[in-house]
Coordinates of C-alpha atoms and ligand atoms in Angstrom, one line a residue:
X1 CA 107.5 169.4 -13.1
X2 CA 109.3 171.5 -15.4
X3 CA 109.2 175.5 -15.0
X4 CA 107.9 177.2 -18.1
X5 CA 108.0 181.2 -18.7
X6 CA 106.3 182.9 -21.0
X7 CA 108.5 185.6 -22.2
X8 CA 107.6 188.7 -23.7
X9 CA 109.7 191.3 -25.8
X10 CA 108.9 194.5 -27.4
X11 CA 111.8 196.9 -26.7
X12 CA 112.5 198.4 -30.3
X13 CA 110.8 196.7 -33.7
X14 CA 109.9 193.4 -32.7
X15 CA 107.0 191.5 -30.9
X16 CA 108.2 188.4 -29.6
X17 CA 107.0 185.9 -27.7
X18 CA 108.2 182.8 -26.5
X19 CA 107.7 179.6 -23.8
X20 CA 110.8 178.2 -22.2
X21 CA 111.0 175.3 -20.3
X22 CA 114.0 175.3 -17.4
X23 CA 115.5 178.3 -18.5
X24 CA 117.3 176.8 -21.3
X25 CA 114.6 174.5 -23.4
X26 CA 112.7 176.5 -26.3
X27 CA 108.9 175.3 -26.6
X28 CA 108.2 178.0 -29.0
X29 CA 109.5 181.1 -30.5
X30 CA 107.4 183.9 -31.9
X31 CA 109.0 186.8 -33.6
X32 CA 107.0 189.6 -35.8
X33 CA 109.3 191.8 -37.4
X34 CA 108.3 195.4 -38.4
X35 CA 111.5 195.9 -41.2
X36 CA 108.9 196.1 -43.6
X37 CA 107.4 199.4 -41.9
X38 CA 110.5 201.2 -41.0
X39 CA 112.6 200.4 -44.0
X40 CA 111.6 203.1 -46.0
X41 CA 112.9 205.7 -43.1
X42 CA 115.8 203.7 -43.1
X43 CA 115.4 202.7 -39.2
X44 CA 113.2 202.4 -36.3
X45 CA 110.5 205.0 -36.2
X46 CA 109.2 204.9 -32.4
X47 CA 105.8 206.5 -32.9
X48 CA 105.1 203.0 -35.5
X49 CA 106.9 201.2 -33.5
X50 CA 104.3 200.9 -30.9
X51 CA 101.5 201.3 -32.8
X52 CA 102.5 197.9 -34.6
X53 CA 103.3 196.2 -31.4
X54 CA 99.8 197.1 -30.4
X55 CA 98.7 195.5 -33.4
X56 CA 100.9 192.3 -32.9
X57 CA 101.1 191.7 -29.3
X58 CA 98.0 189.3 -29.0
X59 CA 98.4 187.0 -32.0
X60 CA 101.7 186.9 -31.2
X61 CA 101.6 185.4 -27.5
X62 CA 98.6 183.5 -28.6
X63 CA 100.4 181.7 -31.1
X64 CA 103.4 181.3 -28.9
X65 CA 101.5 179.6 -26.8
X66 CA 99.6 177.3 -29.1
X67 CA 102.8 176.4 -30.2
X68 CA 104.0 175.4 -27.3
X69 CA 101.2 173.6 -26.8
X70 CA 101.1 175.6 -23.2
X71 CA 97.4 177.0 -21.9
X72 CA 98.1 180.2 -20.1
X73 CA 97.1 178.5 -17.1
X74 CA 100.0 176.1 -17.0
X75 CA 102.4 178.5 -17.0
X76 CA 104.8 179.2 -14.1
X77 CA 105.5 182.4 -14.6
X78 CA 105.2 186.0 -16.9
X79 CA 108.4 187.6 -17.8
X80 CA 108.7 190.8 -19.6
X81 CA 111.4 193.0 -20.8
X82 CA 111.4 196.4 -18.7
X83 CA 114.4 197.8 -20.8
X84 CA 116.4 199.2 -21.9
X85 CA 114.8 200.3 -24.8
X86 CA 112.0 202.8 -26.6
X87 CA 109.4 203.8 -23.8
X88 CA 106.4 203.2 -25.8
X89 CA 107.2 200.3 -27.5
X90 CA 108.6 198.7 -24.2
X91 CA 105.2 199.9 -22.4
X92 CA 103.0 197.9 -24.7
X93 CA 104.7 195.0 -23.7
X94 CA 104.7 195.6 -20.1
X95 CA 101.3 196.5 -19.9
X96 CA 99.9 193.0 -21.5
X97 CA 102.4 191.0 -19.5
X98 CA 101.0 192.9 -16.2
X99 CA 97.3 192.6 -17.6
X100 CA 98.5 188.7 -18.3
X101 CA 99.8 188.3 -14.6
X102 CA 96.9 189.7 -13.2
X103 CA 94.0 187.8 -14.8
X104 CA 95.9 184.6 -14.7
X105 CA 97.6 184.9 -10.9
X106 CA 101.1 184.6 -12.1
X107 CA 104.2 185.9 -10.6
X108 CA 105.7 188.7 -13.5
X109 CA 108.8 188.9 -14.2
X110 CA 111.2 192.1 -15.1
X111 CA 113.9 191.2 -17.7
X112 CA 116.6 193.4 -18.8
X113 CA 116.9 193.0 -22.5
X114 CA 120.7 192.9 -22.6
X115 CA 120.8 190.3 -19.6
X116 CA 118.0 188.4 -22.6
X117 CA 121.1 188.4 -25.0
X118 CA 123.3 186.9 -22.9
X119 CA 120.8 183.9 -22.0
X120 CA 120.5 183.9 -25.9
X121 CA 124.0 182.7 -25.7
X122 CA 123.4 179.7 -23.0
X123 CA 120.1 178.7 -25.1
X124 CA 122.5 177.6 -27.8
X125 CA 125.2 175.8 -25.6
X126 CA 122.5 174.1 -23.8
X127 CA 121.3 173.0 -27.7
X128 CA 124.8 172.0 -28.7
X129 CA 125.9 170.2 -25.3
X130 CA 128.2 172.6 -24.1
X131 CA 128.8 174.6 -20.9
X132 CA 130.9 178.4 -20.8
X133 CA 133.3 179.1 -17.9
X134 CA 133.7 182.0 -15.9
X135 CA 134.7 184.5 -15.5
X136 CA 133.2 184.8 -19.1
X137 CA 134.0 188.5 -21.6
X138 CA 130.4 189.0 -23.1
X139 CA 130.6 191.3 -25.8
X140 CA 127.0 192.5 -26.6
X141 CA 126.9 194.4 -30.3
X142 CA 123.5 194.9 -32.1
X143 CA 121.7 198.1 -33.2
X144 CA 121.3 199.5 -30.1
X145 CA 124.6 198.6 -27.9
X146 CA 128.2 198.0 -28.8
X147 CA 129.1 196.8 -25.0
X148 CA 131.8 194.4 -23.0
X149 CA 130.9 192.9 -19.7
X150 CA 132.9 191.0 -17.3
X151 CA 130.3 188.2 -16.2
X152 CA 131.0 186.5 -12.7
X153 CA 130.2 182.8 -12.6
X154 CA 126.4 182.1 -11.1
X155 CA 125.0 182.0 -7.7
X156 CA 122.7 179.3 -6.3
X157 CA 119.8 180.3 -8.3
X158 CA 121.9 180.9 -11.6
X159 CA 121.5 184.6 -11.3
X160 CA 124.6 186.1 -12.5
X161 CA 126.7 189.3 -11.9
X162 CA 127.9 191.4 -14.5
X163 CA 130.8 194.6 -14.8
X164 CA 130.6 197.3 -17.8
X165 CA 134.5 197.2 -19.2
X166 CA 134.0 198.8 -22.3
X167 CA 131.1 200.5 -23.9
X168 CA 130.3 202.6 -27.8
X169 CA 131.5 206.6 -27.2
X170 CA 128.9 207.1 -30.1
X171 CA 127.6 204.6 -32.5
X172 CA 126.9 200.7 -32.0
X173 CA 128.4 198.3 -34.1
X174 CA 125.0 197.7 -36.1
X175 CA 123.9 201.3 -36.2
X176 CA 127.5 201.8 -38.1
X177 CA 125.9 199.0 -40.7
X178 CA 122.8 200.1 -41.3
X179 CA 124.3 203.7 -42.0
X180 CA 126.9 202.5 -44.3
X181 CA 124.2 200.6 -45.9
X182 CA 121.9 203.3 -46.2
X183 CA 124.6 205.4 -47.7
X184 CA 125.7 203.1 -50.4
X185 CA 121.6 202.4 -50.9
X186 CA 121.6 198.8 -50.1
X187 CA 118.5 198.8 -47.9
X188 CA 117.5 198.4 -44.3
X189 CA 118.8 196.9 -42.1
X190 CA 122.1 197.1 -43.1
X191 CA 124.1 194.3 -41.5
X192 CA 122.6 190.9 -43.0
X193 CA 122.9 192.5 -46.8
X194 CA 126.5 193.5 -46.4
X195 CA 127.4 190.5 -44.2
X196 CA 126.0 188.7 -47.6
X197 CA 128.1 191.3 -50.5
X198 CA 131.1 190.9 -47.8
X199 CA 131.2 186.8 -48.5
X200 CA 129.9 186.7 -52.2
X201 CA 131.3 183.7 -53.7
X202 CA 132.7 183.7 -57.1
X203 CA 130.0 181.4 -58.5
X204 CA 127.0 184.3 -56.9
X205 CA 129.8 187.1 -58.8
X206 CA 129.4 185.3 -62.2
X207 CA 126.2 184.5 -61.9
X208 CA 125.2 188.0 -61.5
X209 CA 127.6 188.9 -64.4
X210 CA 130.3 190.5 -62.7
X211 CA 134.1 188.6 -64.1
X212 CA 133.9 185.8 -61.4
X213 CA 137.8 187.1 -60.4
X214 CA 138.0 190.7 -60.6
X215 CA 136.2 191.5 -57.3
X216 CA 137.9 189.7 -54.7
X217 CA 141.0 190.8 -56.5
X218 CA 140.0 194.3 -56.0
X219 CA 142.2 196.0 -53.5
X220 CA 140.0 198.3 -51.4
X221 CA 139.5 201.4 -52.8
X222 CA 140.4 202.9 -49.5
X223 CA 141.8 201.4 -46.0
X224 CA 140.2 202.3 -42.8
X225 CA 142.7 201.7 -39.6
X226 CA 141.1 199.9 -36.6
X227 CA 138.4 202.7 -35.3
X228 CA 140.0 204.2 -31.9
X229 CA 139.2 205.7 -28.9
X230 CA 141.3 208.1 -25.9
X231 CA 140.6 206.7 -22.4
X232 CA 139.1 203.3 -21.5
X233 CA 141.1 201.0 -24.2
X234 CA 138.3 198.7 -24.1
X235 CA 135.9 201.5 -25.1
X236 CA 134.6 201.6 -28.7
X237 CA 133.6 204.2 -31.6
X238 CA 132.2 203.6 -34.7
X239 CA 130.7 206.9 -35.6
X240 CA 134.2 208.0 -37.2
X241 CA 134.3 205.0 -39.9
X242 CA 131.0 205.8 -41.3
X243 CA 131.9 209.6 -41.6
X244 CA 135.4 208.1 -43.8
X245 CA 132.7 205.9 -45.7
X246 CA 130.3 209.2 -46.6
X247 CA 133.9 211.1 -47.1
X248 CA 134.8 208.5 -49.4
X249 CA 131.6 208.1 -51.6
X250 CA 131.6 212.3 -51.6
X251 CA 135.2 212.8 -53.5
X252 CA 134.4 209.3 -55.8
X253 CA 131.7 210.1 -57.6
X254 CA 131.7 207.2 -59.5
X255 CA 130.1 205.5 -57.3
X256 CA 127.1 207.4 -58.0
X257 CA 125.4 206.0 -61.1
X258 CA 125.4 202.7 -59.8
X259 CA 124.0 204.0 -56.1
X260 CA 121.1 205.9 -58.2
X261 CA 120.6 202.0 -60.0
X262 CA 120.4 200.9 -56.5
X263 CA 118.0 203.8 -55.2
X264 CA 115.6 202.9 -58.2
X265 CA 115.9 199.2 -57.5
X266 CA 115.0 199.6 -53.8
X267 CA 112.1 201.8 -54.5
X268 CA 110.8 199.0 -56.7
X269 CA 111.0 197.0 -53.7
X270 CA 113.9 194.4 -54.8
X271 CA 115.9 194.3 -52.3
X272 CA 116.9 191.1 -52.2
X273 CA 121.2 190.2 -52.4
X274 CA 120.2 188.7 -55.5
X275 CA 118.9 192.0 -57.1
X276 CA 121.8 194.3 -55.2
X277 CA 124.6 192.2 -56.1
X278 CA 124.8 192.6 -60.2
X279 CA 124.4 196.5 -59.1
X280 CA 127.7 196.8 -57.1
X281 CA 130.5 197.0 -58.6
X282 CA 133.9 195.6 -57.8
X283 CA 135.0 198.4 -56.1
X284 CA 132.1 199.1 -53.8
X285 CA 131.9 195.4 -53.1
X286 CA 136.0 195.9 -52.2
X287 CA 134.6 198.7 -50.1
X288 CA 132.0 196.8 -48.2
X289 CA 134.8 194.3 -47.6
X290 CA 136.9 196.7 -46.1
X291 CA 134.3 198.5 -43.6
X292 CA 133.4 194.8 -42.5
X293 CA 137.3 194.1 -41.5
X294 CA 137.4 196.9 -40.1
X295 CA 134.4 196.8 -37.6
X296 CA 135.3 193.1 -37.1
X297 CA 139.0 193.7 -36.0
X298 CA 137.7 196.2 -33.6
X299 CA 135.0 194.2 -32.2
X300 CA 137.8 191.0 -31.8
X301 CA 140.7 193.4 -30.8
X302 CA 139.1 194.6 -27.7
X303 CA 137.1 191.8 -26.8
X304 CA 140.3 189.4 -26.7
X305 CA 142.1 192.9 -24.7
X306 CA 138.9 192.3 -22.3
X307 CA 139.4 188.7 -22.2
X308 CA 143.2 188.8 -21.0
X309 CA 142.4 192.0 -18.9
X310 CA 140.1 189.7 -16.7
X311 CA 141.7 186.7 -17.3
X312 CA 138.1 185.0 -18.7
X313 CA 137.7 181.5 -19.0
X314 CA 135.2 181.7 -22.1
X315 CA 134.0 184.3 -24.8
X316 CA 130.2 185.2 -24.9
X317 CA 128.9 187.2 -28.3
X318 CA 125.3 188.3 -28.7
X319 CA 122.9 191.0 -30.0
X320 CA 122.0 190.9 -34.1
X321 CA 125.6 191.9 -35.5
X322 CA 126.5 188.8 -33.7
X323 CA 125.2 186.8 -36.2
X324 CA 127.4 187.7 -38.9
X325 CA 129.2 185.3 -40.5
X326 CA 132.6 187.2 -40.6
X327 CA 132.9 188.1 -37.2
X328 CA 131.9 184.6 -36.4
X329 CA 134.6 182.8 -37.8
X330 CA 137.1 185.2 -37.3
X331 CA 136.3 184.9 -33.3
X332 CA 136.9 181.4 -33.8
X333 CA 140.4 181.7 -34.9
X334 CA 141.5 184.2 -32.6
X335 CA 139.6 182.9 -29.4
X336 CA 141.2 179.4 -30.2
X337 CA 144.6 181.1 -31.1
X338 CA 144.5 182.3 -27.5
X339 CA 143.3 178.7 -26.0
X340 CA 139.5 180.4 -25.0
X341 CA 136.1 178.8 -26.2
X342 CA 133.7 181.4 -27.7
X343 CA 130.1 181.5 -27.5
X344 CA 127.3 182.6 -30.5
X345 CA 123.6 182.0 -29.8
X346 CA 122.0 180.1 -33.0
X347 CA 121.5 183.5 -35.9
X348 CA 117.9 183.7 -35.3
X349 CA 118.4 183.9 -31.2
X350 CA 121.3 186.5 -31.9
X351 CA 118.7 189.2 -32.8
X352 CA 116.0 190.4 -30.5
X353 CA 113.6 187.7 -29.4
X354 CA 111.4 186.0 -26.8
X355 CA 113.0 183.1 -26.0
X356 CA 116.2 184.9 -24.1
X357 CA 113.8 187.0 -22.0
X358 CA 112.1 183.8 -21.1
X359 CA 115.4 182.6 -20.3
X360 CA 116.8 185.4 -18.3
X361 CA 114.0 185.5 -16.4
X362 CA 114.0 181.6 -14.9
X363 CA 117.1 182.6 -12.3
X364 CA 114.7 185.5 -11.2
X365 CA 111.9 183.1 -10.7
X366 CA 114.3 180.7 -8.9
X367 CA 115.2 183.4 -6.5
X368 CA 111.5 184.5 -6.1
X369 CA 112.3 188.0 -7.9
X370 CA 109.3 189.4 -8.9
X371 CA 107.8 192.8 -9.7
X372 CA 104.9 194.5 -8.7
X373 CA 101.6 195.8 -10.7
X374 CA 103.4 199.0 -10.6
X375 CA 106.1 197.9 -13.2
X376 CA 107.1 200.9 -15.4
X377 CA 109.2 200.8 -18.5
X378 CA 112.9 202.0 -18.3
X379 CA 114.4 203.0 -21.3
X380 CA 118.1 203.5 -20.1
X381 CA 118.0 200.0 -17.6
X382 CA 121.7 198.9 -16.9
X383 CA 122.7 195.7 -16.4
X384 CA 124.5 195.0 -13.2
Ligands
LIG1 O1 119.7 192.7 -31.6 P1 119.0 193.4 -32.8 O2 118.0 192.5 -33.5 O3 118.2 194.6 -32.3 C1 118.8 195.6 -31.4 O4 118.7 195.4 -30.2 O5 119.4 196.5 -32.0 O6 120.1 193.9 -33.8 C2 119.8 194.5 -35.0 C3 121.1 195.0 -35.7 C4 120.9 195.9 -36.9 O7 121.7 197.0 -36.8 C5 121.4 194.9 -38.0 O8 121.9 195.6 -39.1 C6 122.4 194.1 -37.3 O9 121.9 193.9 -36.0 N1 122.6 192.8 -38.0 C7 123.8 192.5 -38.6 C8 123.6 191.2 -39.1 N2 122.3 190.8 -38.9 C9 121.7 191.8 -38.2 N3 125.0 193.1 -38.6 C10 126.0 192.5 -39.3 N4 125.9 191.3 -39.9 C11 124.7 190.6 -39.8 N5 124.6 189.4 -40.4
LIG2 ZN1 118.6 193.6 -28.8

């Protein structure tokens, strides 16, 4: 019989739930976001953060299971995220997946939410018929982490080991999006509406009235080097590019009328790439381009660094900035250039979700490693 976990995630602003059968098939997938709430602060507030995963938590496992077609009783086993991640939204989730256990006589299961990413990625290759190698680079780069791991191949049970190489000094990758965006007024989160303005066509320029040419002819109105760090060469830093963003926008100020046009069109609550784009101009579009090569190259240029470093056999890339399309195809080109296979999860299992936890946690039930009704939350878990 087939192993299935229920997994449960609540470690920043979503509620997710998900049944996985094996550790690599996805029965269901269940994933409330809470963007609506915090947009208007422009990121995650904790205090509503929790509150609205004690809202969602029940309909959200319920329907996970229906969906799955899984009564609670069937399952094998109860995996929850312990961290890292914020302490009251993680103990909401913690707390029904003990309550779960309990009632139902399961074994529970502590996941780290950045071992979940990495599953994310072995969920897809599973899905596409392919397997990584290791030693395998896994660069993890969402919101919340900009990180490199060495990953060892599995044990026995498929429990893996992993080595920090390379970590953010200061801002992750995605944080460094959502600021920019939040500067130039383009809405929260950040990285899925720049992705978009970074990779407008010339048919979406004309048909939102900008001169179908002019804007990918644009230079940028301003270069920003590769974002660098003293020390670790595999470290990154990201909080220095935004700054030369905000420094920018400060001594242009024509850029302002059309951010005010933006402010007004995000109060009105269009928000949509098809309201923001006829309300950027060439040149901001030219600088949205620029701040996306320039995170991307870093991201690629040390990952690759990492890869030779440890002489990996395959490229892992996860967390939510992992699902732009940019940094995507440009991993392609270099990871082939250098004779390596790299590894996305599907876009919707690159951002935070149930399915990986569920995943992660089928090597721990394998090896019998479970936790007791004393679990806690721990916002600053490593992964080792
Ligand atoms: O993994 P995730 O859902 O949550 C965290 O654990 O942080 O990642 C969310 C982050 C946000 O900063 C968001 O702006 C970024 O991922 N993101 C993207 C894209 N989609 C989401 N960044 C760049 N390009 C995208 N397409
Ligand atoms: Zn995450």
């Amino acid at each position: 019989m087939p192993i299935k976990i229920l997994g449960i995630e609540s470690s920043c602003d979503e509620t997710a739930a998900a049944v996985v059968s094996d550790g690599l098939e996805v029965l269901s997938n269940v994933v409330a976001s809470q963007i609506d709430i915090h947009k208007k602060y422009g990121g995650v507030v904790p205090e509503l953060a929790s509150r609205e995963h004690l809202r969602q938590i029940v309909p959200v496992v319920r329907e996970a299971l229906s969906q799955a077609r899984t009564p609670l009783a069937e399952l094998d086993a109860i995996a929850v995220t312990q961290g890292p991640g914020l302490v009251g939204a993680l103990l909401v989730g913690i707390t029904y997946g003990k309550t779960l256990a309990a009632a139902q006589q399961k074994p529970l299961i502590p996941v780290n939410h950045l071992e979940g990413h990495v599953h994310a990625v072995f969920l897809e290759a599973y899905r596409a018929h392919r397997t990584a190698k290791f030693p395998a680079v896994c660069l993890i780069v969402s919101g919340g982490h900009t990180v490199l791991y060495e990953v060892s191949p599995p044990d026995d049970c498929g429990l893996f080991r992993y080595r920090k190489i390379g970590q953010t000094r200061d801002d992750a990758a995605g944080e460094a999006y959502d600021k920019v965006a939040k500067l130039l007024a383009l809405g929260y989160p950040g990285g899925p509406i720049l992705d978009r303005l970074a990779a407008a066509t010339a048919a979406q320029l004309a048909s939102a009235g900008h001169a179908a040419d002019t804007a990918s002819a644009t230079p940028p109105p301003v270069k920003f080097g590769l974002t660098k760090t003293r020390g670790n060469p595999l470290d990154f830093s990201f909080s220095g590019l935004k700054t030369a963003v905000l420094y920018h926008l400060r001594e242009h100020p024509e850029y302002s009328a059309q951010i005010t046009a933006r402010e007004a069109s995000l109060v009105r609550g269009e928000n949509s790439f098809h309201h923001l784009l006829p309300l950027c101009d060439p040149q901001t579009l030219a600088l949205v381009r620029e701040f996306q090569r320039s995170v991307v190259r870093t991201l690629i240029d040390r990952t690759m660094a990492a890869a030779e470093l440890i002489s990996a056999e395959s490229i892992l890339v996860s967390g939510g900035v992992a699902a732009n399309s940019e940094l995507r195809s440009e991993f392609e080109k270099r990871s082939t250039a250098a004779g390596l296979e790299v590894f996305f999860p599907s876009r919707a299992l690159s951002t935070d979700n149930a399915a990986m936890i569920a995943a992660a946690a089928y090597p721990r039930f394998r090896a019998a490693q479970f936790a007791s009704t004393s679990l806690e939350p721990h916002p600053s878990l490593a992964l080792t």
